[in-house]
CSV table of C-alpha atoms in Angstrom, one decimal:
chain,number,residue,atom,x,y,z
A,1,MET,CA,-0.3,0.2,-0.3
A,2,HIS,CA,2.5,2.2,1.1
A,3,SER,CA,5.0,2.3,-2.8
A,4,ARG,CA,1.3,2.6,-4.3
A,5,TYR,CA,0.5,6.1,-2.4
A,6,PRO,CA,3.9,7.3,-1.6
A,7,LYS,CA,2.3,10.7,-2.3
A,8,TYR,CA,-0.3,10.8,0.4
A,9,PHE,CA,2.4,9.7,3.1
A,10,SER,CA,4.8,12.2,2.5
A,11,ARG,CA,3.2,13.9,5.6
A,12,GLY,CA,3.2,12.7,9.1
A,13,LEU,CA,3.6,9.3,10.5
A,14,ASP,CA,2.6,6.3,8.5
A,15,LEU,CA,0.3,3.8,10.5
A,16,SER,CA,0.0,1.7,7.8
A,17,ASN,CA,1.7,-1.5,9.7
A,18,GLN,CA,-0.5,-1.1,12.7
A,19,ILE,CA,-3.4,-0.3,11.5
A,20,THR,CA,-6.7,-3.0,11.6
A,21,ILE,CA,-9.5,-3.2,10.4
A,22,LEU,CA,-12.4,-4.5,11.0
A,23,ASN,CA,-16.6,-4.6,10.1
A,24,ALA,CA,-18.8,-1.6,12.2
A,25,GLU,CA,-20.5,-3.4,15.1
A,26,PRO,CA,-23.5,-1.8,17.3
A,27,SER,CA,-21.6,-1.3,19.9
A,28,VAL,CA,-19.0,0.4,18.9
A,29,ALA,CA,-21.8,3.0,17.5
A,30,GLU,CA,-20.6,5.8,19.7
A,31,ALA,CA,-17.8,6.1,19.1
A,32,ILE,CA,-18.5,6.3,15.4
A,33,ASP,CA,-20.4,9.5,15.4
A,34,GLY,CA,-17.6,11.0,17.6
A,35,ILE,CA,-15.2,10.6,14.4
A,36,ARG,CA,-18.0,11.8,12.4
A,37,VAL,CA,-18.7,15.0,14.8
A,38,ALA,CA,-14.6,15.3,15.1
A,39,ALA,CA,-13.9,15.3,11.3
A,40,LEU,CA,-17.0,17.2,10.7
A,41,LYS,CA,-15.9,20.2,12.5
A,42,ALA,CA,-11.9,19.8,11.4
A,43,SER,CA,-13.0,19.5,8.1
A,44,TYR,CA,-16.3,21.5,7.3
A,45,SER,CA,-15.8,24.6,9.4
A,46,ARG,CA,-15.6,26.8,5.2
A,47,PHE,CA,-18.5,24.7,3.3
A,48,LEU,CA,-21.4,25.1,6.1
A,49,PRO,CA,-22.6,27.7,8.9
A,50,SER,CA,-20.6,28.4,11.7
A,51,ASP,CA,-23.5,27.5,14.0
A,52,TYR,CA,-24.0,24.9,12.9
A,53,ILE,CA,-20.1,23.8,13.4
A,54,GLN,CA,-20.5,24.3,17.1
A,55,SER,CA,-24.0,22.5,17.8
A,56,LEU,CA,-22.3,18.8,16.6
A,57,SER,CA,-23.0,16.8,20.0
A,58,VAL,CA,-22.3,12.4,19.8
A,59,GLY,CA,-24.9,10.3,20.4
A,60,ASP,CA,-27.7,13.1,18.4
A,61,ASP,CA,-29.3,9.7,16.9
A,62,LEU,CA,-27.0,6.5,18.2
A,63,SER,CA,-30.3,4.3,17.9
A,64,GLY,CA,-30.6,4.5,14.5
A,65,LEU,CA,-26.3,4.3,13.6
A,66,ARG,CA,-26.9,0.9,15.6
A,67,ASP,CA,-30.4,-0.3,13.5
A,68,ARG,CA,-27.6,0.4,10.6
A,69,LEU,CA,-25.1,-1.8,11.7
A,70,ARG,CA,-27.4,-4.4,13.4
A,71,ASN,CA,-28.0,-5.2,9.2
A,72,PRO,CA,-25.5,-5.4,7.6
A,73,GLY,CA,-25.4,-7.3,4.2
A,74,ASP,CA,-25.6,-6.8,0.8
A,75,ASN,CA,-26.5,-3.3,0.1
A,76,PHE,CA,-24.3,-2.5,3.3
A,77,SER,CA,-21.4,-2.5,4.7
A,78,ALA,CA,-19.6,-0.2,7.6
A,79,TYR,CA,-15.8,-0.5,8.9
A,80,VAL,CA,-14.0,-0.3,11.9
A,81,ALA,CA,-9.7,0.8,11.7
A,82,LEU,CA,-8.2,0.7,14.7
A,83,SER,CA,-5.2,2.2,14.9
A,84,GLU,CA,-1.9,1.3,18.3
A,85,GLU,CA,-6.1,-0.6,18.8
A,86,GLN,CA,-7.7,2.9,19.3
A,87,LEU,CA,-11.1,3.2,17.1
A,88,CYS,CA,-10.0,6.8,14.9
A,89,ALA,CA,-11.7,6.3,12.0
A,90,PHE,CA,-14.5,4.1,10.0
A,91,SER,CA,-16.2,3.4,6.1
A,92,PHE,CA,-20.4,3.4,5.5
A,93,MET,CA,-20.7,1.5,1.9
A,94,GLY,CA,-24.0,-0.1,-0.7
A,95,ASN,CA,-26.5,0.6,-2.5
A,96,PRO,CA,-26.8,3.9,-4.9
A,97,ARG,CA,-29.1,7.1,-3.4
A,98,TYR,CA,-29.9,7.9,-6.4
A,99,GLU,CA,-30.3,6.5,-9.7
A,100,THR,CA,-26.4,4.8,-11.7
A,101,ASP,CA,-25.8,1.7,-13.4
A,102,SER,CA,-26.8,-1.0,-11.3
A,103,ASP,CA,-23.5,-2.3,-11.7
A,104,THR,CA,-22.4,0.5,-9.3
A,105,ILE,CA,-21.8,0.7,-5.4
A,106,GLU,CA,-21.7,4.1,-3.7
A,107,LEU,CA,-18.9,4.9,-1.3
A,108,TYR,CA,-21.1,6.8,1.3
A,109,ALA,CA,-19.2,8.3,4.2
A,110,LEU,CA,-15.5,7.3,5.2
A,111,ASN,CA,-13.6,10.1,9.0
A,112,VAL,CA,-11.2,10.4,9.8
A,113,MET,CA,-10.3,11.4,12.9
A,114,PRO,CA,-8.4,14.5,11.5
A,115,SER,CA,-5.2,13.6,15.2
A,116,HIS,CA,-4.7,10.3,11.9
A,117,TRP,CA,-5.1,12.5,8.6
A,118,ARG,CA,-1.8,11.2,6.6
A,119,SER,CA,-1.3,8.3,8.7
A,120,GLY,CA,-2.8,5.8,6.2
A,121,VAL,CA,-5.4,5.3,7.7
A,122,GLY,CA,-7.9,6.2,5.2
A,123,ALA,CA,-6.0,4.4,1.9
A,124,ARG,CA,-6.7,1.5,3.7
A,125,LEU,CA,-10.1,1.2,5.2
A,126,LEU,CA,-11.0,2.8,1.2
A,127,ALA,CA,-8.1,-0.3,0.3
A,128,GLN,CA,-11.1,-3.2,2.6
A,129,CYS,CA,-13.5,-1.0,0.6
A,130,LEU,CA,-12.7,-1.3,-2.5
A,131,GLN,CA,-11.4,-4.5,-2.3
A,132,GLU,CA,-15.1,-6.3,-0.5
A,133,ALA,CA,-16.7,-4.8,-3.8
A,134,LYS,CA,-14.7,-6.1,-6.3
A,135,GLN,CA,-15.9,-9.0,-4.1
A,136,LYS,CA,-19.6,-8.8,-4.8
A,137,LEU,CA,-18.4,-8.5,-8.4
A,138,PHE,CA,-19.7,-4.7,-9.1
A,139,GLU,CA,-17.9,-2.9,-11.9
A,140,ARG,CA,-17.8,0.8,-10.1
A,141,MET,CA,-17.7,3.3,-7.4
A,142,GLU,CA,-18.9,6.1,-7.0
A,143,LEU,CA,-18.7,8.3,-4.2
A,144,TRP,CA,-19.9,12.7,-4.0
A,145,CYS,CA,-17.7,14.7,-2.3
A,146,ILE,CA,-18.0,18.8,-2.0
A,147,ARG,CA,-16.0,19.8,-4.3
A,148,GLU,CA,-14.0,22.7,-2.6
A,149,ASN,CA,-12.6,20.4,-0.3
A,150,ASP,CA,-9.8,19.5,-2.4
A,151,ARG,CA,-7.8,17.0,0.7
A,152,ALA,CA,-10.6,15.0,-0.1
A,153,ILE,CA,-10.2,15.2,-3.6
A,154,GLN,CA,-6.5,14.4,-3.7
A,155,PHE,CA,-6.9,11.0,-2.1
A,156,TYR,CA,-10.0,9.9,-3.1
A,157,LYS,CA,-7.7,10.9,-7.4
A,158,SER,CA,-5.0,9.5,-6.3
A,159,PHE,CA,-6.4,5.8,-6.2
A,160,GLY,CA,-8.2,6.6,-9.3
A,161,PHE,CA,-12.2,8.3,-9.0
A,162,THR,CA,-12.8,11.3,-11.8
A,163,ASP,CA,-14.8,13.6,-11.3
A,164,ILE,CA,-17.5,12.2,-14.0
A,165,GLY,CA,-18.9,15.6,-13.7
A,166,ARG,CA,-22.1,14.5,-12.0
A,167,GLU,CA,-22.8,17.1,-9.9
A,168,ARG,CA,-25.9,18.3,-6.9
A,169,ASP,CA,-26.2,21.0,-3.8
A,170,ASN,CA,-27.6,18.4,-1.6
A,171,ARG,CA,-29.2,19.6,2.1
A,172,HIS,CA,-29.7,16.2,2.8
A,173,LEU,CA,-26.7,15.7,5.9
A,174,THR,CA,-26.8,18.7,7.6
A,175,GLY,CA,-29.0,20.5,6.4
A,176,HIS,CA,-27.3,23.2,4.8
A,177,SER,CA,-26.1,23.2,-0.1
A,178,LEU,CA,-23.0,21.6,-0.3
A,179,PHE,CA,-22.3,21.7,-3.7
A,180,GLU,CA,-21.4,18.5,-4.5
A,181,GLU,CA,-19.9,16.2,-7.2
A,182,CYS,CA,-19.6,13.2,-7.9
A,183,PHE,CA,-16.0,10.5,-8.7
A,184,CYS,CA,-15.9,7.1,-9.9
A,185,LEU,CA,-13.6,4.4,-9.9
A,186,SER,CA,-14.1,1.6,-12.7
A,187,LEU,CA,-14.0,-1.8,-10.1
A,188,GLN,CA,-12.5,-3.6,-13.3
A,189,ARG,CA,-8.9,-2.7,-13.2
């Protein structure tokens, strides 16, 4: 992994050999939500109103998250990453929540604790998602990214994702306008 994505490991501590990826269980819902809140606060502060960012707190809908984690399957997968036995990242993927090709899986979320950015955790987690998608015989993975989120865009591009020219104004998660672009990676390589 390290040699394929060298520019991504150029800053920060390379923890890639100390990372464990596991299926997410309902018991880690609160930790996942803590990562989500920390990542949103650190990376979305320039995209969302400050009062919204300040209002984010852990535990707003843990029962819904726990229910989702109890029912993984062909249409939903959740992983967590541990570095030195500390849960520091998560990913969700499943059936696309928009119209697209039937052989496509959507990466809904990949969030890493800011203290672990550029450590290799996100790369290992995304590699696990891609491996599972290939095993399930999906032909492509798509994801939506805020169009000015340069750090995330460069990360996904380092894996070969490309902007496919689809855009949307997504208010679903935050209630605020987030202009997103769709990125795609062929899994048939």
